[in-house]
PDB file of C-alpha atoms in Angstrom:
ATOM      1  CA  MET A  12     139.547 147.708 141.392  1.00 55.00           C
ATOM      2  CA  ASN A  13     143.168 146.566 141.064  1.00 65.00           C
ATOM      3  CA  THR A  14     143.702 146.818 144.839  1.00 65.00           C
ATOM      4  CA  LYS A  15     140.540 144.800 145.373  1.00 66.00           C
ATOM      5  CA  LYS A  16     141.870 141.978 143.154  1.00 65.00           C
ATOM      6  CA  VAL A  17     145.205 141.921 144.942  1.00 58.00           C
ATOM      7  CA  THR A  18     143.487 141.909 148.355  1.00 58.00           C
ATOM      8  CA  ILE A  19     141.189 139.051 147.366  1.00 61.00           C
ATOM      9  CA  LEU A  20     144.106 137.089 145.953  1.00 56.00           C
ATOM     10  CA  LEU A  21     146.171 137.699 149.082  1.00 53.00           C
ATOM     11  CA  VAL A  22     143.302 136.470 151.293  1.00 50.00           C
ATOM     12  CA  LEU A  23     142.981 133.348 149.138  1.00 54.00           C
ATOM     13  CA  VAL A  24     146.727 132.670 149.346  1.00 54.00           C
ATOM     14  CA  LEU A  25     146.667 133.070 153.125  1.00 53.00           C
ATOM     15  CA  LEU A  26     143.637 130.780 153.375  1.00 51.00           C
ATOM     16  CA  VAL A  27     145.306 128.107 151.255  1.00 52.00           C
ATOM     17  CA  ASN A  28     148.492 128.512 153.291  1.00 53.00           C
ATOM     18  CA  SER A  29     146.631 128.016 156.578  1.00 50.00           C
ATOM     19  CA  ILE A  30     144.880 124.915 155.219  1.00 50.00           C
ATOM     20  CA  ILE A  31     148.182 123.454 154.060  1.00 50.00           C
ATOM     21  CA  TYR A  32     149.875 124.033 157.415  1.00 50.00           C
ATOM     22  CA  ALA A  33     146.892 122.615 159.310  1.00 45.00           C
ATOM     23  CA  GLN A  34     147.501 119.217 157.711  1.00 45.00           C
ATOM     24  CA  LYS A  35     149.611 116.630 159.529  1.00 43.00           C
ATOM     25  CA  PHE A  36     151.762 115.735 156.514  1.00 42.00           C
ATOM     26  CA  GLN A  37     154.927 117.824 156.451  1.00 45.00           C
ATOM     27  CA  PRO A  38     156.503 118.123 152.996  1.00 45.00           C
ATOM     28  CA  HIS A  39     160.219 118.430 152.384  1.00 48.00           C
ATOM     29  CA  PRO A  40     161.414 121.891 153.536  1.00 50.00           C
ATOM     30  CA  MET A  41     162.539 122.856 150.022  1.00 59.00           C
ATOM     31  CA  GLY A  42     159.029 122.100 148.799  1.00 66.00           C
ATOM     32  CA  LYS A  43     157.699 124.613 151.314  1.00 73.00           C
ATOM     33  CA  HIS A  44     160.195 127.257 150.180  1.00 77.00           C
ATOM     34  CA  LYS A  45     159.439 126.556 146.538  1.00 79.00           C
ATOM     35  CA  GLU A  46     155.722 126.881 147.200  1.00 84.00           C
ATOM     36  CA  LEU A  47     156.183 130.205 148.994  1.00 86.00           C
ATOM     37  CA  ILE A  48     158.377 131.510 146.180  1.00 85.00           C
ATOM     38  CA  THR A  49     155.754 130.425 143.648  1.00 86.00           C
ATOM     39  CA  GLN A  50     152.997 132.172 145.615  1.00 86.00           C
ATOM     40  CA  TYR A  51     155.091 135.329 145.835  1.00 86.00           C
ATOM     41  CA  ARG A  52     155.875 135.117 142.118  1.00 89.00           C
ATOM     42  CA  ASP A  53     152.180 134.720 141.295  1.00 87.00           C
ATOM     43  CA  LEU A  54     151.238 137.768 143.371  1.00 86.00           C
ATOM     44  CA  GLU A  55     153.941 139.893 141.768  1.00 88.00           C
ATOM     45  CA  MET A  56     153.006 138.582 138.338  1.00 88.00           C
ATOM     46  CA  LEU A  57     149.345 139.490 138.802  1.00 86.00           C
ATOM     47  CA  LYS A  58     150.377 143.016 139.741  1.00 88.00           C
ATOM     48  CA  ALA A  59     152.790 143.307 136.808  1.00 90.00           C
ATOM     49  CA  LEU A  60     150.378 141.921 134.224  1.00 91.00           C
ATOM     50  CA  ASP A  61     147.262 143.631 135.585  1.00 91.00           C
ATOM     51  CA  LEU A  62     145.090 140.705 134.500  1.00 89.00           C
ATOM     52  CA  SER A  63     141.337 141.045 134.493  1.00 88.00           C
ATOM     53  CA  GLN A  64     139.357 138.440 136.422  1.00 88.00           C
ATOM     54  CA  GLU A  65     138.503 136.712 133.142  1.00 91.00           C
ATOM     55  CA  GLU A  66     142.135 136.712 131.997  1.00 91.00           C
ATOM     56  CA  SER A  67     143.254 135.364 135.382  1.00 89.00           C
ATOM     57  CA  LYS A  68     140.805 132.457 135.168  1.00 92.00           C
ATOM     58  CA  VAL A  69     142.283 131.422 131.840  1.00 94.00           C
ATOM     59  CA  ALA A  70     145.955 132.340 132.264  1.00 93.00           C
ATOM     60  CA  LEU A  71     146.720 131.048 135.765  1.00 92.00           C
ATOM     61  CA  PRO A  72     145.899 127.378 135.004  1.00 95.00           C
ATOM     62  CA  ILE A  73     148.109 127.559 131.902  1.00 96.00           C
ATOM     63  CA  ILE A  74     150.923 129.096 133.945  1.00 94.00           C
ATOM     64  CA  LYS A  75     150.502 126.302 136.518  1.00 94.00           C
ATOM     65  CA  ASP A  76     150.803 123.801 133.655  1.00 96.00           C
ATOM     66  CA  ILE A  77     154.017 125.528 132.551  1.00 95.00           C
ATOM     67  CA  ASP A  78     155.343 125.137 136.114  1.00 93.00           C
ATOM     68  CA  LYS A  79     154.315 121.454 136.242  1.00 94.00           C
ATOM     69  CA  ASN A  80     155.951 120.846 132.875  1.00 95.00           C
ATOM     70  CA  ARG A  81     159.214 122.377 134.128  1.00 93.00           C
ATOM     71  CA  GLU A  82     159.124 120.352 137.371  1.00 92.00           C
ATOM     72  CA  SER A  83     158.428 117.143 135.473  1.00 94.00           C
ATOM     73  CA  PHE A  84     161.268 117.918 133.078  1.00 94.00           C
ATOM     74  CA  TYR A  85     163.794 118.437 135.881  1.00 93.00           C
ATOM     75  CA  GLU A  86     162.703 115.221 137.570  1.00 95.00           C
ATOM     76  CA  ASN A  87     162.882 113.211 134.330  1.00 94.00           C
ATOM     77  CA  GLN A  88     166.185 114.780 133.361  1.00 94.00           C
ATOM     78  CA  ASN A  89     167.684 113.999 136.758  1.00 94.00           C
ATOM     79  CA  ASN A  90     166.529 110.365 136.535  1.00 95.00           C
ATOM     80  CA  VAL A  91     168.033 109.957 133.065  1.00 95.00           C
ATOM     81  CA  LEU A  92     171.286 111.623 134.141  1.00 94.00           C
ATOM     82  CA  ASN A  93     171.494 109.174 137.050  1.00 95.00           C
ATOM     83  CA  GLU A  94     171.024 106.318 134.581  1.00 95.00           C
ATOM     84  CA  ILE A  95     173.746 107.761 132.335  1.00 93.00           C
ATOM     85  CA  GLU A  96     176.067 108.032 135.316  1.00 94.00           C
ATOM     86  CA  LYS A  97     175.370 104.404 136.276  1.00 94.00           C
ATOM     87  CA  SER A  98     175.930 103.209 132.700  1.00 93.00           C
ATOM     88  CA  LEU A  99     179.267 105.018 132.607  1.00 93.00           C
ATOM     89  CA  SER A 100     180.405 103.631 135.951  1.00 94.00           C
ATOM     90  CA  ASP A 101     179.334 100.108 134.886  1.00 94.00           C
ATOM     91  CA  ASN A 102     181.092 100.640 131.544  1.00 93.00           C
ATOM     92  CA  ASN A 103     177.908  99.434 129.833  1.00 91.00           C
ATOM     93  CA  MET A 104     178.065 101.135 126.427  1.00 92.00           C
ATOM     94  CA  LYS A 105     174.835  99.585 125.147  1.00 94.00           C
ATOM     95  CA  GLU A 106     172.901 100.944 128.135  1.00 93.00           C
ATOM     96  CA  LEU A 107     174.761 104.244 127.868  1.00 91.00           C
ATOM     97  CA  SER A 108     173.612 104.684 124.284  1.00 93.00           C
ATOM     98  CA  LYS A 109     169.979 103.989 125.280  1.00 96.00           C
ATOM     99  CA  ASN A 110     170.211 106.462 128.140  1.00 94.00           C
ATOM    100  CA  VAL A 111     171.719 109.193 125.976  1.00 94.00           C
ATOM    101  CA  ASP A 112     168.818 108.651 123.561  1.00 95.00           C
ATOM    102  CA  LYS A 113     166.413 108.972 126.525  1.00 96.00           C
ATOM    103  CA  PHE A 114     168.135 112.196 127.541  1.00 94.00           C
ATOM    104  CA  ILE A 115     167.630 113.676 124.070  1.00 95.00           C
ATOM    105  CA  GLU A 116     163.998 112.507 124.047  1.00 96.00           C
ATOM    106  CA  VAL A 117     163.314 114.114 127.447  1.00 95.00           C
ATOM    107  CA  GLN A 118     164.804 117.395 126.184  1.00 94.00           C
ATOM    108  CA  LYS A 119     162.767 117.256 122.979  1.00 96.00           C
ATOM    109  CA  ASN A 120     159.478 116.477 124.763  1.00 96.00           C
ATOM    110  CA  PHE A 121     159.998 119.223 127.316  1.00 95.00           C
ATOM    111  CA  GLU A 122     160.687 121.819 124.651  1.00 96.00           C
ATOM    112  CA  LYS A 123     157.710 120.682 122.550  1.00 97.00           C
ATOM    113  CA  ASP A 124     155.312 120.770 125.520  1.00 97.00           C
ATOM    114  CA  ARG A 125     156.697 124.080 126.754  1.00 96.00           C
ATOM    115  CA  LEU A 126     156.221 125.724 123.366  1.00 97.00           C
ATOM    116  CA  GLU A 127     152.651 124.423 123.137  1.00 98.00           C
ATOM    117  CA  LEU A 128     151.854 125.886 126.552  1.00 97.00           C
ATOM    118  CA  PHE A 129     153.404 129.230 125.578  1.00 96.00           C
ATOM    119  CA  LYS A 130     151.323 129.268 122.389  1.00 98.00           C
ATOM    120  CA  LYS A 131     148.204 128.490 124.428  1.00 97.00           C
ATOM    121  CA  LEU A 132     148.971 131.284 126.898  1.00 96.00           C
ATOM    122  CA  ARG A 133     149.687 133.717 124.065  1.00 97.00           C
ATOM    123  CA  LYS A 134     146.395 132.809 122.397  1.00 97.00           C
ATOM    124  CA  ASN A 135     144.475 133.506 125.624  1.00 96.00           C
ATOM    125  CA  LEU A 136     146.118 136.796 126.601  1.00 95.00           C
ATOM    126  CA  PRO A 137     146.416 140.117 124.825  1.00 95.00           C
ATOM    127  CA  GLU A 138     149.804 140.339 123.092  1.00 96.00           C
ATOM    128  CA  GLU A 139     151.020 143.081 125.442  1.00 96.00           C
ATOM    129  CA  LYS A 140     150.225 141.012 128.552  1.00 95.00           C
ATOM    130  CA  PHE A 141     151.875 137.912 127.109  1.00 96.00           C
ATOM    131  CA  ALA A 142     154.988 139.995 126.387  1.00 96.00           C
ATOM    132  CA  ARG A 143     154.872 141.358 129.948  1.00 95.00           C
ATOM    133  CA  TYR A 144     154.629 137.768 131.230  1.00 94.00           C
ATOM    134  CA  ILE A 145     157.773 136.750 129.336  1.00 94.00           C
ATOM    135  CA  LEU A 146     159.709 139.778 130.575  1.00 95.00           C
ATOM    136  CA  PHE A 147     158.385 139.376 134.121  1.00 93.00           C
ATOM    137  CA  MET A 148     159.532 135.741 134.277  1.00 91.00           C
ATOM    138  CA  ARG A 149     163.017 136.704 133.090  1.00 92.00           C
ATOM    139  CA  GLN A 150     163.322 139.521 135.616  1.00 92.00           C
ATOM    140  CA  PHE A 151     161.849 137.478 138.470  1.00 88.00           C
ATOM    141  CA  GLY A 152     164.319 134.663 137.777  1.00 86.00           C
ATOM    142  CA  ARG A 153     167.247 137.084 137.718  1.00 90.00           C
ATOM    143  CA  ASN A 154     166.141 138.769 140.934  1.00 87.00           C
ATOM    144  CA  LEU A 155     165.692 135.413 142.652  1.00 84.00           C
ATOM    145  CA  GLN A 156     169.150 134.239 141.593  1.00 86.00           C
ATOM    146  CA  GLU A 157     170.647 137.514 142.776  1.00 87.00           C
ATOM    147  CA  LYS A 158     168.982 137.181 146.185  1.00 83.00           C
ATOM    148  CA  ILE A 159     170.134 133.574 146.532  1.00 83.00           C
ATOM    149  CA  HIS A 160     173.715 134.544 145.648  1.00 82.00           C
ATOM    150  CA  HIS A 161     173.536 137.419 148.121  1.00 82.00           C
ATOM    151  CA  MET A 162     172.217 135.113 150.865  1.00 81.00           C
ATOM    152  CA  MET A 163     174.913 132.533 150.123  1.00 80.00           C
ATOM    153  CA  GLY A 164     177.551 135.263 150.301  1.00 80.00           C
ATOM    154  CA  GLU A 165     176.204 136.379 153.675  1.00 74.00           C
ATOM    155  CA  LYS A 166     176.179 132.763 154.867  1.00 70.00           C
ATOM    156  CA  ASN A 167     179.797 132.299 153.768  1.00 72.00           C
ATOM    157  CA  LYS A 168     180.813 135.527 155.536  1.00 64.00           C
ATOM    158  CA  MET A 169     179.133 134.339 158.740  1.00 65.00           C
ATOM    159  CA  GLU A 170     180.830 130.944 158.512  1.00 70.00           C
ATOM    160  CA  LYS A 171     184.216 132.663 158.147  1.00 67.00           C
ATOM    161  CA  LEU A 172     183.506 134.914 161.131  1.00 65.00           C
ATOM    162  CA  HIS A 173     182.136 132.080 163.279  1.00 68.00           C
ATOM    163  CA  PRO A 174     183.636 128.790 162.084  1.00 70.00           C
ATOM    164  CA  GLN A 175     182.020 125.584 163.313  1.00 68.00           C
ATOM    165  CA  LYS A 176     184.217 123.402 165.498  1.00 59.00           C
ATOM    166  CA  PRO A 177     184.349 119.725 164.438  1.00 56.00           C
TER     167      PRO A 177
END
C-alpha cells in the first residue's frame, strides 16, 4: 500500500514535470532548482510521515501554504531591506523610521501567519505525524545546507586546481 502511494505520487510528479518543461516560458534557473528541491522534499516527507490518502489531501495544501508564506515573507523582507538601505544612503531619517516600522510589521505578520498555518496543520494531522513533520523539516533543512556547503567546497577546490584566466 505504501509503495503504491509513493509510485502514484512519483508518476504525478513526473507528469507535472513534463507538462512544465513542455511550456515555452522558461523560469529563472534558481526557480527550477527550487521546484525540484521542493518536489524531492515532498516525496521524502510523504515517506517519512506515512500519510494516508485522506491525510495527504488535507496536509499537502496546508504545507504548500506554509511554503508560499515563507516565499512571500522573504520577498517582502528583501523589499523592505532595500528601502532601508536606500533611506540610509539618502540620509532620510523620516523614511528610515517608516521603513524600520515596515520591517517589524513584515516580521510580525509572517510569524503570525506561520503560527496559524502550523496550528491548522496540527489540527488536521495526528499529533505523532505533526511532530514527525516538524522534525523532518529540521533534518531536511540541515541536510540540504550540508550538501550545498559540500558542493561549494568542491567548487572552490576545482577553481583552485583550474583557475580561470582573465
